[in-house]
Amino acid sequence: MLGYLYQVQYALLTLLKADDDEANAIVIEGLDDVELNGATFLELQQLKHHIGTKRQATLSNSSLDLWKSLRIWSEGIAQKRWNPLQTKLTLITTARAVSGSIASKLREKADERNTKEALQELLTVAADITAKASVKAQTALAQGKKAQPTELEELVTVFSALKPSQQTQLVEAIVIVDEAPTMHNLEEPIKNKLRIVAPKDRLNQVYTHLLGWWYATVAEQLLNAAGANKPIKWIDLKTEIDEIIPQYREDRLPVFFARTEPDEAHYKALQEQIFVRQLDYLVLDAKRIRYAVKDYFRAFQERTKWATDKLLVGREMEDYEADLQERWERFVNRLPYQPEYARYLEDDEACLRFGRRVLDWVEEANFPIRPAMPPSADYITRGSYHMIADREVPPIYWHPRFLEKMAEIVQEAGS
């Protein structure tokens, strides 16, 4: 599981690093673990993550990690899935390439790279493994048995079956990135790419916000049957970062739940809440009450996350609620001056009209908690009003006689 998470998170780092003018895009589980497409190039990445060892894992000439990657790439070049002259084959591993090994000669640095020697050693290792497998098979046959090839022996045969020209092209395209950051250490290089654009004191929140978007986007790609044809584009990542960063300015709070839908169980669970009972007193249709529950749910989720992520300053939420309450009081006290609501307490029908008008005002209201909040975050105002209206003795209400009716119910229950 950690390997899959590593694959997804390293793909994010790969795309963040690809910040050039070419039309870069990422595909997870396309032609390889990670596929980076550019206007004039293709990079296929194999990722190997090692944990739980007392010593750092090593990448030797007979390592399965090396030969598994060679097997996959050998099949690709044999089946002409990609052009080896325009493709970079990258093995990214948390293991360390043994000094003088094949892998050490395929690092990207020019002073370390020697593809001719690496190819010759690969052929020597493959021939040696094949020869030993042949001896083992003959010995088993002489004993009337059948030798079972090891995993390494099977992997070697795929590379050995290539034409010499294909083997040369394949090795020329390979780049080994060893001692790559582990899952535990991958956070820092990603943050380093965000550090130049994110507010210094909000880097952790920006990182977490982006990671949430990235995992959701990757999941959507993987769930799509045509995922290989719908890569995650570099411009999409840049656009998302450009949208996230302003949300962490001092004059704004980020929003996460603007399109979140509560499930049916949540709708049912809130039916006995005081704010829903307030709505019931106005004899509203079920659809309008569902919208109110949705606003309540979204606002509650936003406010909880702001508090959890420590994005609120001082008594900001308490001050915001006090402001909402005062706005409600001003409107309610002004409303009876309109002729149609002048006698709003005379009968039940008048009370209903009055209460519905107050609710209309709430549903049309948008009083942002910070000045640069997006207009689409108006559900926070509506939901916050419903949260205030949900208190045991609500300081705001729609039906002008709601508190009286609630007191009557409590008195009847007590008697």
Tab-separated table of C-alpha atoms in Angstrom:
chain	number	residue	atom	x	y	z
A	1	MET	CA	0.000	0.000	0.000
A	2	LEU	CA	2.823	2.380	0.884
A	3	GLY	CA	4.368	1.639	-2.500
A	4	TYR	CA	1.205	2.779	-4.284
A	5	LEU	CA	1.024	5.942	-2.171
A	6	TYR	CA	4.692	6.592	-2.918
A	7	GLN	CA	4.010	6.205	-6.612
A	8	VAL	CA	1.188	8.760	-6.515
A	9	GLN	CA	3.072	11.271	-4.393
A	10	TYR	CA	6.298	10.981	-6.404
A	11	ALA	CA	4.243	11.631	-9.533
A	12	LEU	CA	3.222	14.954	-8.009
A	13	LEU	CA	6.860	15.842	-7.389
A	14	THR	CA	7.707	14.853	-10.964
A	15	LEU	CA	5.053	17.135	-12.409
A	16	LEU	CA	6.019	19.985	-10.077
A	17	LYS	CA	9.596	19.716	-11.355
A	18	ALA	CA	8.415	19.785	-14.964
A	19	ASP	CA	7.716	23.508	-14.815
A	20	ASP	CA	8.930	24.440	-18.289
A	21	ASP	CA	7.191	25.710	-21.413
A	22	GLU	CA	6.396	22.274	-22.800
A	23	ALA	CA	2.957	20.696	-22.495
A	24	ASN	CA	3.849	18.237	-19.748
A	25	ALA	CA	1.316	15.780	-18.390
A	26	ILE	CA	1.313	12.779	-16.054
A	27	VAL	CA	-0.380	9.403	-16.416
A	28	ILE	CA	-0.398	7.007	-13.463
A	29	GLU	CA	-0.308	3.315	-14.412
A	30	GLY	CA	-0.170	4.098	-18.125
A	31	LEU	CA	2.828	2.770	-20.048
A	32	ASP	CA	4.596	2.469	-16.683
A	33	ASP	CA	4.188	3.287	-12.978
A	34	VAL	CA	4.423	6.964	-13.884
A	35	GLU	CA	4.399	8.333	-17.407
A	36	LEU	CA	5.531	11.907	-18.038
A	37	ASN	CA	4.571	13.234	-21.461
A	38	GLY	CA	6.177	16.298	-23.016
A	39	ALA	CA	5.888	17.984	-26.374
A	40	THR	CA	9.098	16.331	-27.605
A	41	PHE	CA	9.826	13.621	-25.046
A	42	LEU	CA	8.411	10.760	-23.002
A	43	GLU	CA	9.669	9.624	-19.595
A	44	LEU	CA	8.632	6.282	-18.117
A	45	GLN	CA	9.301	5.841	-14.421
A	46	GLN	CA	9.611	2.655	-12.400
A	47	LEU	CA	9.410	3.325	-8.646
A	48	LYS	CA	10.814	1.042	-5.959
A	49	HIS	CA	10.237	1.903	-2.305
A	50	HIS	CA	11.944	-0.046	0.509
A	51	ILE	CA	11.031	0.048	4.192
A	52	GLY	CA	11.567	-1.989	7.321
A	53	THR	CA	15.245	-2.775	6.793
A	54	LYS	CA	17.909	-2.082	9.425
A	55	ARG	CA	20.318	-1.120	6.665
A	56	GLN	CA	19.614	0.792	3.491
A	57	ALA	CA	18.618	-1.509	0.623
A	58	THR	CA	21.162	-1.866	-2.172
A	59	LEU	CA	20.836	-2.145	-5.937
A	60	SER	CA	23.341	-4.739	-7.106
A	61	ASN	CA	23.855	-6.359	-10.519
A	62	SER	CA	21.504	-9.198	-9.619
A	63	SER	CA	18.838	-7.138	-7.812
A	64	LEU	CA	15.286	-8.071	-8.708
A	65	ASP	CA	14.358	-4.371	-8.761
A	66	LEU	CA	16.812	-3.785	-11.603
A	67	TRP	CA	15.814	-6.831	-13.626
A	68	LYS	CA	12.082	-6.356	-13.104
A	69	SER	CA	12.412	-2.882	-14.583
A	70	LEU	CA	14.504	-4.247	-17.445
A	71	ARG	CA	11.858	-6.899	-18.111
A	72	ILE	CA	9.077	-4.289	-18.378
A	73	TRP	CA	11.141	-1.986	-20.571
A	74	SER	CA	12.378	-4.891	-22.731
A	75	GLU	CA	8.787	-5.905	-23.425
A	76	GLY	CA	7.947	-2.301	-24.283
A	77	ILE	CA	10.748	-1.866	-26.797
A	78	ALA	CA	10.095	-5.293	-28.326
A	79	GLN	CA	6.403	-4.428	-28.812
A	80	LYS	CA	7.265	-0.902	-30.059
A	81	ARG	CA	5.078	0.814	-27.447
A	82	TRP	CA	7.372	3.835	-27.500
A	83	ASN	CA	10.295	5.252	-29.459
A	84	PRO	CA	13.542	4.505	-27.549
A	85	LEU	CA	15.237	7.505	-29.187
A	86	GLN	CA	12.696	9.889	-27.642
A	87	THR	CA	12.046	8.073	-24.365
A	88	LYS	CA	13.761	8.303	-21.011
A	89	LEU	CA	13.475	5.199	-18.834
A	90	THR	CA	13.936	6.108	-15.172
A	91	LEU	CA	14.306	3.680	-12.289
A	92	ILE	CA	13.666	5.626	-9.087
A	93	THR	CA	14.592	3.684	-5.993
A	94	THR	CA	15.170	4.406	-2.343
A	95	ALA	CA	17.937	1.777	-2.473
A	96	ARG	CA	21.593	2.696	-3.014
A	97	ALA	CA	23.409	1.613	-6.174
A	98	VAL	CA	26.447	-0.434	-5.202
A	99	SER	CA	29.719	1.282	-6.078
A	100	GLY	CA	30.961	0.106	-9.489
A	101	SER	CA	27.697	-1.703	-10.213
A	102	ILE	CA	25.665	-1.568	-13.412
A	103	ALA	CA	23.177	0.795	-11.784
A	104	SER	CA	25.936	3.193	-10.701
A	105	LYS	CA	27.013	3.488	-14.340
A	106	LEU	CA	23.525	4.492	-15.442
A	107	ARG	CA	23.126	7.523	-13.210
A	108	GLU	CA	22.337	10.759	-15.016
A	109	LYS	CA	25.523	12.657	-14.087
A	110	ALA	CA	27.891	12.672	-17.064
A	111	ASP	CA	30.975	11.925	-14.946
A	112	GLU	CA	29.355	8.761	-13.557
A	113	ARG	CA	27.514	7.541	-16.639
A	114	ASN	CA	28.951	4.836	-18.881
A	115	THR	CA	26.278	3.063	-20.913
A	116	LYS	CA	28.739	0.941	-22.930
A	117	GLU	CA	30.203	-0.646	-19.810
A	118	ALA	CA	26.746	-1.017	-18.280
A	119	LEU	CA	25.470	-2.861	-21.365
A	120	GLN	CA	28.465	-5.178	-21.472
A	121	GLU	CA	28.042	-6.026	-17.797
A	122	LEU	CA	24.314	-6.627	-18.237
A	123	LEU	CA	25.055	-9.092	-21.041
A	124	THR	CA	27.722	-10.788	-18.909
A	125	VAL	CA	25.389	-11.091	-15.905
A	126	ALA	CA	22.558	-12.364	-18.131
A	127	ALA	CA	24.840	-14.930	-19.787
A	128	ASP	CA	26.172	-16.112	-16.407
A	129	ILE	CA	22.662	-16.518	-14.954
A	130	THR	CA	21.454	-18.290	-18.090
A	131	ALA	CA	24.456	-20.645	-18.065
A	132	LYS	CA	23.910	-21.564	-14.421
A	133	ALA	CA	20.216	-22.115	-15.123
A	134	SER	CA	21.142	-24.434	-17.997
A	135	VAL	CA	23.478	-26.486	-15.792
A	136	LYS	CA	20.803	-26.673	-13.113
A	137	ALA	CA	18.245	-27.842	-15.687
A	138	GLN	CA	20.573	-30.536	-17.057
A	139	THR	CA	21.376	-31.790	-13.567
A	140	ALA	CA	17.695	-31.984	-12.707
A	141	LEU	CA	16.960	-33.775	-15.998
A	142	ALA	CA	19.660	-36.355	-15.259
A	143	GLN	CA	17.903	-37.011	-11.950
A	144	GLY	CA	14.569	-37.386	-13.701
A	145	LYS	CA	13.335	-34.083	-12.386
A	146	LYS	CA	12.313	-30.768	-13.872
A	147	ALA	CA	14.109	-27.655	-12.682
A	148	GLN	CA	11.920	-24.677	-11.837
A	149	PRO	CA	13.470	-21.417	-13.044
A	150	THR	CA	13.941	-18.731	-10.429
A	151	GLU	CA	12.306	-15.322	-10.801
A	152	LEU	CA	15.637	-13.785	-11.719
A	153	GLU	CA	16.258	-16.415	-14.409
A	154	GLU	CA	12.868	-15.675	-15.963
A	155	LEU	CA	13.483	-11.911	-15.875
A	156	VAL	CA	16.881	-12.232	-17.565
A	157	THR	CA	15.490	-14.146	-20.542
A	158	VAL	CA	13.292	-11.225	-21.618
A	159	PHE	CA	16.255	-8.841	-21.890
A	160	SER	CA	18.430	-11.522	-23.501
A	161	ALA	CA	15.805	-12.123	-26.205
A	162	LEU	CA	16.133	-8.562	-27.557
A	163	LYS	CA	18.132	-7.810	-30.662
A	164	PRO	CA	21.578	-6.294	-29.970
A	165	SER	CA	20.426	-2.955	-31.414
A	166	GLN	CA	17.391	-2.961	-29.116
A	167	GLN	CA	19.558	-3.774	-26.093
A	168	THR	CA	21.832	-0.857	-26.936
A	169	GLN	CA	18.903	1.566	-27.412
A	170	LEU	CA	17.320	0.349	-24.203
A	171	VAL	CA	20.401	0.868	-22.042
A	172	GLU	CA	21.071	4.271	-23.613
A	173	ALA	CA	17.590	5.351	-22.512
A	174	ILE	CA	17.903	4.164	-18.894
A	175	VAL	CA	18.591	6.558	-16.015
A	176	ILE	CA	18.992	5.291	-12.444
A	177	VAL	CA	17.938	7.601	-9.619
A	178	ASP	CA	19.084	5.846	-6.460
A	179	GLU	CA	18.786	6.919	-2.826
A	180	ALA	CA	15.566	8.730	-3.715
A	181	PRO	CA	13.641	10.243	-0.789
A	182	THR	CA	11.457	7.732	1.028
A	183	MET	CA	7.754	8.309	1.585
A	184	HIS	CA	8.657	9.822	4.951
A	185	ASN	CA	11.047	12.296	3.311
A	186	LEU	CA	9.073	13.059	0.158
A	187	GLU	CA	7.137	15.891	1.785
A	188	GLU	CA	10.096	18.266	1.947
A	189	PRO	CA	11.016	18.364	-1.783
A	190	ILE	CA	7.352	18.936	-2.640
A	191	LYS	CA	7.166	21.765	-0.118
A	192	ASN	CA	10.351	23.239	-1.575
A	193	LYS	CA	8.591	23.586	-4.931
A	194	LEU	CA	5.668	25.338	-3.212
A	195	ARG	CA	7.792	27.493	-0.931
A	196	ILE	CA	8.428	30.165	-3.561
A	197	VAL	CA	4.703	30.860	-4.048
A	198	ALA	CA	3.026	29.925	-0.753
A	199	PRO	CA	2.764	32.266	2.266
A	200	LYS	CA	5.590	31.286	4.608
A	201	ASP	CA	3.333	30.723	7.630
A	202	ARG	CA	0.791	28.724	5.587
A	203	LEU	CA	3.087	26.332	3.728
A	204	ASN	CA	1.854	23.253	5.620
A	205	GLN	CA	-1.781	24.077	4.875
A	206	VAL	CA	-1.061	24.759	1.195
A	207	TYR	CA	0.825	21.447	0.961
A	208	THR	CA	-2.030	19.508	2.581
A	209	HIS	CA	-4.643	21.256	0.423
A	210	LEU	CA	-2.738	20.488	-2.788
A	211	LEU	CA	-2.145	16.885	-1.747
A	212	GLY	CA	-5.874	16.397	-1.186
A	213	TRP	CA	-6.627	17.713	-4.676
A	214	TRP	CA	-3.860	15.581	-6.186
A	215	TYR	CA	-5.041	12.293	-4.665
A	216	ALA	CA	-8.626	12.998	-5.746
A	217	THR	CA	-7.453	13.841	-9.269
A	218	VAL	CA	-5.341	10.683	-9.534
A	219	ALA	CA	-8.245	8.584	-8.257
A	220	GLU	CA	-10.492	10.093	-10.919
A	221	GLN	CA	-7.920	9.273	-13.595
A	222	LEU	CA	-7.541	5.678	-12.403
A	223	LEU	CA	-11.314	5.193	-12.201
A	224	ASN	CA	-11.715	6.410	-15.762
A	225	ALA	CA	-11.649	3.476	-18.183
A	226	ALA	CA	-9.902	5.735	-20.695
A	227	GLY	CA	-7.470	7.050	-18.083
A	228	ALA	CA	-4.452	6.628	-20.347
A	229	ASN	CA	-6.038	9.131	-22.730
A	230	LYS	CA	-6.759	11.680	-20.004
A	231	PRO	CA	-3.467	12.642	-18.400
A	232	ILE	CA	-3.169	15.132	-15.565
A	233	LYS	CA	-1.712	18.179	-17.263
A	234	TRP	CA	0.984	20.404	-15.836
A	235	ILE	CA	-1.191	23.432	-16.591
A	236	ASP	CA	-4.004	21.879	-14.499
A	237	LEU	CA	-1.617	21.493	-11.568
A	238	LYS	CA	-0.378	25.064	-11.981
A	239	THR	CA	-3.963	26.352	-12.184
A	240	GLU	CA	-4.880	24.514	-8.984
A	241	ILE	CA	-1.867	25.931	-7.157
A	242	ASP	CA	-2.771	29.415	-8.425
A	243	GLU	CA	-6.279	28.903	-6.994
A	244	ILE	CA	-5.079	27.491	-3.669
A	245	ILE	CA	-2.457	30.125	-2.820
A	246	PRO	CA	-4.829	33.150	-2.638
A	247	GLN	CA	-7.084	31.230	-0.249
A	248	TYR	CA	-4.387	31.464	2.396
A	249	ARG	CA	-3.979	35.213	2.250
A	250	GLU	CA	-4.872	37.174	5.364
A	251	ASP	CA	-8.115	38.468	3.805
A	252	ARG	CA	-9.461	35.023	2.925
A	253	LEU	CA	-10.013	31.507	4.234
A	254	PRO	CA	-9.812	28.373	2.056
A	255	VAL	CA	-12.966	26.474	1.149
A	256	PHE	CA	-13.029	22.701	0.814
A	257	PHE	CA	-16.688	21.631	0.919
A	258	ALA	CA	-18.437	23.882	-1.607
A	259	ARG	CA	-19.703	20.899	-3.592
A	260	THR	CA	-19.811	18.251	-0.874
A	261	GLU	CA	-23.107	16.385	-0.610
A	262	PRO	CA	-24.237	14.882	2.710
A	263	ASP	CA	-25.525	11.323	2.381
A	264	GLU	CA	-29.105	10.301	3.107
A	265	ALA	CA	-28.177	9.070	6.576
A	266	HIS	CA	-27.005	12.576	7.402
A	267	TYR	CA	-30.264	14.138	6.221
A	268	LYS	CA	-32.226	11.719	8.406
A	269	ALA	CA	-29.948	12.195	11.422
A	270	LEU	CA	-30.583	15.958	11.434
A	271	GLN	CA	-34.372	15.777	11.286
A	272	GLU	CA	-34.713	16.281	15.037
A	273	GLN	CA	-32.227	19.134	15.240
A	274	ILE	CA	-33.622	22.424	16.524
A	275	PHE	CA	-32.780	24.305	13.330
A	276	VAL	CA	-34.826	21.783	11.307
A	277	ARG	CA	-37.717	22.055	13.764
A	278	GLN	CA	-37.569	25.808	13.271
A	279	LEU	CA	-38.001	25.264	9.543
A	280	ASP	CA	-40.867	22.825	10.142
A	281	TYR	CA	-42.789	25.585	11.952
A	282	LEU	CA	-42.790	27.535	8.687
A	283	VAL	CA	-44.507	24.641	6.859
A	284	LEU	CA	-41.910	24.481	4.092
A	285	ASP	CA	-41.620	21.879	1.358
A	286	ALA	CA	-39.103	19.062	1.876
A	287	LYS	CA	-36.752	20.269	-0.859
A	288	ARG	CA	-36.224	23.636	0.807
A	289	ILE	CA	-35.439	21.955	4.108
A	290	ARG	CA	-32.901	19.703	2.372
A	291	TYR	CA	-31.134	22.770	1.006
A	292	ALA	CA	-30.959	24.180	4.540
A	293	VAL	CA	-29.490	20.902	5.827
A	294	LYS	CA	-26.936	20.995	2.997
A	295	ASP	CA	-25.901	24.552	3.919
A	296	TYR	CA	-25.630	23.565	7.581
A	297	PHE	CA	-23.518	20.520	6.719
A	298	ARG	CA	-21.106	22.402	4.446
A	299	ALA	CA	-20.672	25.338	6.818
A	300	PHE	CA	-20.108	22.969	9.745
A	301	GLN	CA	-17.418	21.083	7.796
A	302	GLU	CA	-15.649	24.281	6.718
A	303	ARG	CA	-15.670	25.782	10.192
A	304	THR	CA	-14.425	22.550	11.754
A	305	LYS	CA	-11.542	22.319	9.300
A	306	TRP	CA	-10.588	25.971	9.822
A	307	ALA	CA	-10.468	25.351	13.562
A	308	THR	CA	-8.552	22.070	13.188
A	309	ASP	CA	-6.005	23.639	10.826
A	310	LYS	CA	-5.685	26.665	13.132
A	311	LEU	CA	-6.570	29.102	10.381
A	312	LEU	CA	-8.821	31.269	12.559
A	313	VAL	CA	-7.407	34.256	14.405
A	314	GLY	CA	-8.334	34.909	18.034
A	315	ARG	CA	-12.120	35.074	18.522
A	316	GLU	CA	-12.756	35.387	14.798
A	317	MET	CA	-15.605	32.880	14.654
A	318	GLU	CA	-17.293	34.247	17.776
A	319	ASP	CA	-17.073	37.772	16.340
A	320	TYR	CA	-18.472	36.540	13.016
A	321	GLU	CA	-21.478	34.926	14.702
A	322	ALA	CA	-22.075	38.060	16.764
A	323	ASP	CA	-22.092	40.078	13.532
A	324	LEU	CA	-24.561	37.656	11.916
A	325	GLN	CA	-26.832	37.863	14.931
A	326	GLU	CA	-26.799	41.658	14.933
A	327	ARG	CA	-27.614	41.764	11.208
A	328	TRP	CA	-30.554	39.435	11.848
A	329	GLU	CA	-31.788	41.602	14.709
A	330	ARG	CA	-31.600	44.763	12.587
A	331	PHE	CA	-33.578	43.141	9.781
A	332	VAL	CA	-36.232	41.640	12.080
A	333	ASN	CA	-36.717	44.970	13.890
A	334	ARG	CA	-37.041	46.790	10.581
A	335	LEU	CA	-39.486	44.398	8.982
A	336	PRO	CA	-42.655	45.418	10.921
A	337	TYR	CA	-42.372	48.921	9.456
A	338	GLN	CA	-43.414	47.456	6.111
A	339	PRO	CA	-47.243	47.564	5.825
A	340	GLU	CA	-47.645	43.900	4.925
A	341	TYR	CA	-45.863	42.810	8.144
A	342	ALA	CA	-47.164	45.546	10.468
A	343	ARG	CA	-49.611	43.171	12.209
A	344	TYR	CA	-47.377	40.081	12.035
A	345	LEU	CA	-48.318	38.741	15.496
A	346	GLU	CA	-52.089	38.825	15.075
A	347	ASP	CA	-52.630	35.311	13.753
A	348	ASP	CA	-50.781	32.163	12.713
A	349	GLU	CA	-50.898	33.003	9.012
A	350	ALA	CA	-49.322	36.393	9.619
A	351	CYS	CA	-46.607	34.773	11.716
A	352	LEU	CA	-45.887	32.289	8.909
A	353	ARG	CA	-45.564	35.087	6.334
A	354	PHE	CA	-43.253	36.999	8.650
A	355	GLY	CA	-41.085	33.939	9.412
A	356	ARG	CA	-40.810	32.970	5.745
A	357	ARG	CA	-39.738	36.495	4.862
A	358	VAL	CA	-36.989	36.370	7.504
A	359	LEU	CA	-35.843	33.002	6.149
A	360	ASP	CA	-35.894	34.402	2.596
A	361	TRP	CA	-33.548	37.145	3.781
A	362	VAL	CA	-31.189	34.584	5.334
A	363	GLU	CA	-31.147	32.472	2.188
A	364	GLU	CA	-30.309	35.523	0.083
A	365	ALA	CA	-27.613	36.762	2.485
A	366	ASN	CA	-23.886	36.555	1.932
A	367	PHE	CA	-21.850	38.117	4.732
A	368	PRO	CA	-18.301	36.766	4.241
A	369	ILE	CA	-16.207	36.018	7.285
A	370	ARG	CA	-13.264	37.664	5.500
A	371	PRO	CA	-13.528	40.275	2.742
A	372	ALA	CA	-11.949	38.274	-0.109
A	373	MET	CA	-14.082	35.142	0.294
A	374	PRO	CA	-15.429	33.945	-3.077
A	375	PRO	CA	-19.132	34.594	-3.840
A	376	SER	CA	-19.644	30.832	-4.165
A	377	ALA	CA	-18.911	30.470	-0.427
A	378	ASP	CA	-22.259	32.073	0.479
A	379	TYR	CA	-23.353	28.734	1.984
A	380	ILE	CA	-21.104	29.574	4.945
A	381	THR	CA	-23.375	32.513	5.816
A	382	ARG	CA	-26.572	30.486	5.440
A	383	GLY	CA	-25.152	27.445	7.211
A	384	SER	CA	-23.779	29.566	10.056
A	385	TYR	CA	-27.229	31.086	10.581
A	386	HIS	CA	-28.671	27.579	10.834
A	387	MET	CA	-25.919	26.619	13.288
A	388	ILE	CA	-26.810	29.593	15.493
A	389	ALA	CA	-30.485	28.681	15.129
A	390	ASP	CA	-29.660	25.166	16.329
A	391	ARG	CA	-28.684	26.086	19.881
A	392	GLU	CA	-30.659	24.821	22.848
A	393	VAL	CA	-32.171	28.280	23.273
A	394	PRO	CA	-31.577	29.789	19.824
A	395	PRO	CA	-30.758	33.522	19.833
A	396	ILE	CA	-32.170	33.811	16.312
A	397	TYR	CA	-35.325	32.299	14.863
A	398	TRP	CA	-37.651	32.635	11.891
A	399	HIS	CA	-41.168	32.098	13.227
A	400	PRO	CA	-41.741	35.010	15.688
A	401	ARG	CA	-43.417	32.686	18.198
A	402	PHE	CA	-40.928	29.826	17.953
A	403	LEU	CA	-39.461	30.370	21.428
A	404	GLU	CA	-42.954	30.404	22.934
A	405	LYS	CA	-43.870	27.188	21.116
A	406	MET	CA	-40.628	25.523	22.173
A	407	ALA	CA	-41.205	26.546	25.806
A	408	GLU	CA	-44.700	25.054	25.635
A	409	ILE	CA	-43.295	21.774	24.329
A	410	VAL	CA	-40.660	21.643	27.093
A	411	GLN	CA	-43.321	22.407	29.728
A	412	GLU	CA	-45.635	19.698	28.380
A	413	ALA	CA	-42.769	17.179	28.317
A	414	GLY	CA	-41.926	18.035	31.946
A	415	SER	CA	-45.476	17.640	33.139
